[in-house]
Backbone as numpy.savetxt, mean C-alpha at the origin, in Angstrom:
# Nx Ny Nz CAx CAy CAz Cx Cy Cz
17.45 -19.03 -2.46 16.65 -17.83 -2.46 17.49 -16.57 -2.46
18.77 -16.68 -2.42 19.64 -15.51 -2.35 19.52 -14.62 -3.58
19.23 -15.18 -4.74 19.16 -14.39 -5.95 17.75 -13.83 -6.20
16.76 -14.20 -5.36 15.41 -13.68 -5.52 15.30 -12.34 -4.82
14.65 -11.39 -5.48 14.57 -10.04 -4.95 13.14 -9.54 -4.96
12.88 -8.59 -4.08 11.62 -7.87 -4.08 11.75 -6.76 -5.11
10.74 -6.58 -5.93 10.73 -5.50 -6.92 9.79 -4.41 -6.42
10.26 -3.18 -6.46 9.47 -2.04 -6.00 9.17 -1.13 -7.19
7.88 -0.84 -7.40 7.44 0.03 -8.49 6.81 1.28 -7.88
7.29 2.45 -8.27 6.68 3.71 -7.84 5.53 4.03 -8.80
4.32 4.21 -8.26 3.15 4.44 -9.09 2.72 5.91 -9.12
3.34 6.73 -8.30 2.99 8.13 -8.22 2.55 8.51 -6.82
2.75 9.79 -6.47 2.42 10.36 -5.17 2.87 9.44 -4.03
1.93 8.76 -3.41 2.23 7.93 -2.24 2.18 6.44 -2.53
1.88 6.06 -3.75 1.61 4.66 -4.07 2.85 3.91 -4.56
3.03 2.73 -3.98 4.10 1.83 -4.38 3.52 0.43 -4.52
4.02 -0.31 -5.48 3.67 -1.72 -5.64 4.92 -2.54 -5.38
4.83 -3.42 -4.40 5.93 -4.33 -4.08 5.55 -5.70 -4.64
6.44 -6.30 -5.41 6.22 -7.64 -5.94 7.26 -8.56 -5.29
6.76 -9.52 -4.53 7.63 -10.45 -3.79 8.12 -11.54 -4.74
9.21 -12.21 -4.38 9.73 -13.29 -5.22 8.69 -14.39 -5.49
7.76 -14.58 -4.56 6.72 -15.61 -4.75 5.55 -15.07 -5.56
5.67 -13.84 -6.09 4.68 -13.16 -6.93 3.50 -12.60 -6.14
3.59 -12.54 -4.81 2.60 -11.81 -4.02 2.80 -10.33 -4.30
1.71 -9.62 -4.54 1.78 -8.20 -4.92 1.13 -7.35 -3.83
1.89 -6.42 -3.28 1.47 -5.56 -2.17 1.41 -4.11 -2.64
0.24 -3.49 -2.55 0.05 -2.09 -2.93 -0.04 -1.25 -1.67
0.73 -0.18 -1.62 0.72 0.73 -0.47 0.18 2.08 -0.92
-0.80 2.59 -0.18 -1.34 3.95 -0.33 -1.78 4.33 -1.75
-2.78 3.64 -2.29 -3.32 4.10 -3.57 -3.95 5.49 -3.39
-3.64 6.39 -4.27 -4.09 7.78 -4.12 -5.27 8.09 -5.04
-5.97 9.15 -4.72 -7.07 9.60 -5.55 -7.40 11.04 -5.23
-8.22 11.64 -6.04 -8.65 13.02 -5.82 -9.83 13.08 -4.86
-9.86 14.13 -4.07 -11.00 14.45 -3.22 -12.08 15.02 -4.14
-13.36 14.83 -3.84 -14.40 15.39 -4.72 -14.26 16.89 -4.97
-13.72 17.64 -4.01 -13.59 19.09 -4.17 -12.15 19.55 -4.42
-11.21 18.63 -4.41 -9.79 18.97 -4.61 -9.22 18.07 -5.69
-8.73 18.65 -6.75 -8.17 17.85 -7.84 -6.66 18.07 -7.89
-5.97 17.30 -7.05 -4.51 17.37 -6.97 -3.84 16.65 -8.12
-4.45 15.57 -8.57 -3.77 14.66 -9.50 -4.39 14.74 -10.88
-3.55 14.93 -11.89 -4.03 14.96 -13.27 -4.38 13.57 -13.78
-3.67 12.58 -13.27 -3.90 11.20 -13.67 -4.28 10.39 -12.43
-5.19 9.44 -12.58 -5.53 8.60 -11.43 -4.40 7.63 -11.10
-4.46 7.10 -9.92 -3.51 6.06 -9.53 -3.67 4.90 -10.50
-2.57 4.38 -11.03 -2.69 3.25 -11.96 -3.42 2.07 -11.32
-4.27 1.45 -12.09 -4.97 0.24 -11.61 -4.03 -0.94 -11.80
-3.73 -1.61 -10.73 -2.81 -2.74 -10.77 -3.45 -3.94 -10.08
-3.05 -5.12 -10.51 -3.45 -6.33 -9.81 -2.63 -6.41 -8.53
-3.30 -6.67 -7.41 -2.57 -6.84 -6.16 -3.31 -7.82 -5.26
-2.56 -8.42 -4.35 -3.11 -9.38 -3.41 -3.40 -8.74 -2.06
-2.60 -7.72 -1.72 -2.66 -7.06 -0.42 -2.60 -5.56 -0.63
-3.40 -4.81 0.13 -3.36 -3.35 0.10 -3.16 -2.85 1.52
-2.21 -1.93 1.69 -1.95 -1.29 2.98 -2.26 0.19 2.83
-3.11 0.71 3.73 -3.44 2.13 3.77 -2.81 2.69 5.06
-1.90 3.65 4.89 -1.18 4.17 6.06 -2.00 5.13 6.90
-2.92 5.86 6.25 -3.81 6.74 7.00 -4.99 7.14 6.10
-6.08 7.62 6.71 -7.33 7.77 5.95 -7.50 9.06 5.15
-6.44 9.68 4.69 -6.58 10.83 3.79 -6.84 10.35 2.37
-7.59 11.13 1.59 -7.96 10.73 0.23 -6.74 10.44 -0.65
-5.62 11.10 -0.36 -4.44 10.90 -1.20 -3.60 9.69 -0.78
-4.14 8.87 0.12 -3.48 7.63 0.55 -4.47 6.48 0.69
-5.74 6.70 0.36 -6.79 5.78 0.75 -7.81 5.55 -0.37
-7.40 5.55 -1.61 -8.34 5.37 -2.72 -8.53 3.89 -3.02
-9.24 3.21 -2.16 -9.40 1.77 -2.30 -10.67 1.39 -3.05
-11.56 2.35 -3.31 -12.81 2.03 -3.98 -12.62 1.50 -5.40
-11.58 1.93 -6.09 -11.38 1.51 -7.47 -10.45 0.33 -7.64
-10.14 -0.38 -6.57 -9.21 -1.50 -6.68 -9.81 -2.65 -7.47
-8.95 -3.32 -8.23 -9.36 -4.49 -8.99 -9.39 -5.71 -8.08
-10.26 -6.64 -8.37 -10.30 -7.89 -7.62 -10.76 -7.68 -6.18
-10.31 -8.57 -5.31 -10.66 -8.52 -3.90 -9.41 -8.70 -3.05
-8.50 -7.73 -3.08 -7.29 -7.86 -2.27 -7.60 -7.76 -0.78
-6.74 -8.34 0.02 -6.83 -8.20 1.48 -6.40 -6.79 1.83
-7.19 -6.09 2.66 -6.95 -4.70 3.00 -6.55 -4.58 4.46
-5.42 -3.87 4.71 -4.97 -3.61 6.08 -4.97 -2.12 6.34
-5.61 -1.71 7.44 -5.64 -0.31 7.84 -5.10 -0.11 9.26
-4.78 -1.13 9.96 -4.28 -1.03 11.33 -3.06 -1.91 11.48
-2.61 -2.08 12.71 -1.44 -2.95 12.92 -1.73 -4.37 12.43
-0.71 -5.00 11.88 -0.88 -6.36 11.39 0.47 -7.05 11.29
0.42 -8.36 11.27 1.58 -9.21 10.96 1.14 -10.15 9.85
1.95 -10.23 8.83 1.63 -11.06 7.68 2.88 -11.80 7.26
2.73 -13.10 7.07 3.84 -13.91 6.59 3.39 -14.65 5.33
4.28 -14.69 4.38 4.02 -15.42 3.15 5.27 -16.17 2.75
5.24 -16.76 1.60 6.38 -17.53 1.11 7.56 -16.59 0.84
8.56 -16.61 1.72 9.76 -15.80 1.53 9.66 -14.36 1.99
8.58 -13.98 2.71 8.49 -12.60 3.19 7.68 -12.54 4.48
7.91 -11.48 5.24 7.07 -11.15 6.38 6.94 -9.64 6.45
5.76 -9.17 6.82 5.47 -7.74 6.87 4.79 -7.45 8.19
5.22 -6.38 8.83 4.58 -5.94 10.07 4.14 -4.50 9.90
2.86 -4.25 10.08 2.32 -2.90 10.09 2.27 -2.42 11.52
2.85 -1.28 11.80 2.91 -0.75 13.17 2.20 0.60 13.23
1.79 0.98 14.42 1.17 2.29 14.62 2.26 3.29 14.97
2.15 4.49 14.40 3.09 5.56 14.70 2.32 6.88 14.65
2.61 7.80 15.56 1.91 9.07 15.60 2.46 10.04 14.56
1.63 11.01 14.16 2.05 12.08 13.27 1.72 13.41 13.96
2.13 14.51 13.34 1.82 15.82 13.92 0.33 16.02 14.05
-0.43 15.44 13.17 -1.89 15.56 13.24 -2.47 14.58 14.25
-1.60 13.87 14.96 -1.97 12.89 15.98 -2.83 11.77 15.40
-2.54 11.41 14.16 -3.22 10.31 13.51 -2.38 9.06 13.71
-2.99 7.93 13.51 -2.26 6.66 13.51 -2.03 6.24 12.07
-0.92 5.57 11.83 -0.65 5.08 10.49 0.16 3.79 10.58
0.32 3.13 9.47 1.08 1.89 9.38 2.43 2.16 8.74
3.37 1.34 9.05 4.65 1.31 8.35 4.86 -0.14 7.93
5.48 -0.32 6.81 5.79 -1.68 6.36 7.25 -1.92 6.63
7.54 -3.02 7.29 8.92 -3.36 7.60 9.09 -4.86 7.50
10.30 -5.29 7.61 10.58 -6.72 7.68 10.65 -7.43 6.34
10.74 -6.69 5.25 10.85 -7.35 3.95 12.31 -7.46 3.60
């Protein structure tokens, strides 16, 4: 397994797609426009994914309504293990005193 790598794709703004060596696909923070605020000229790319992590409930990190398929969605602390990977979502405070997740352990 030494030659197998995680591939990271930047999708724009806050969104990243991680593809694990076992082909598990993890999407972090799909973004979207607020009904009254149009920050983004292009929508977040629609990608196939198995897991979605939302770090906090702002519209620019939480556009899960348009997701394809039925991925597993994490919004709070979690531990996830798969073939060749493990991910831990932890709570951390922000200036706005919100809770969010971080992905670690890959």
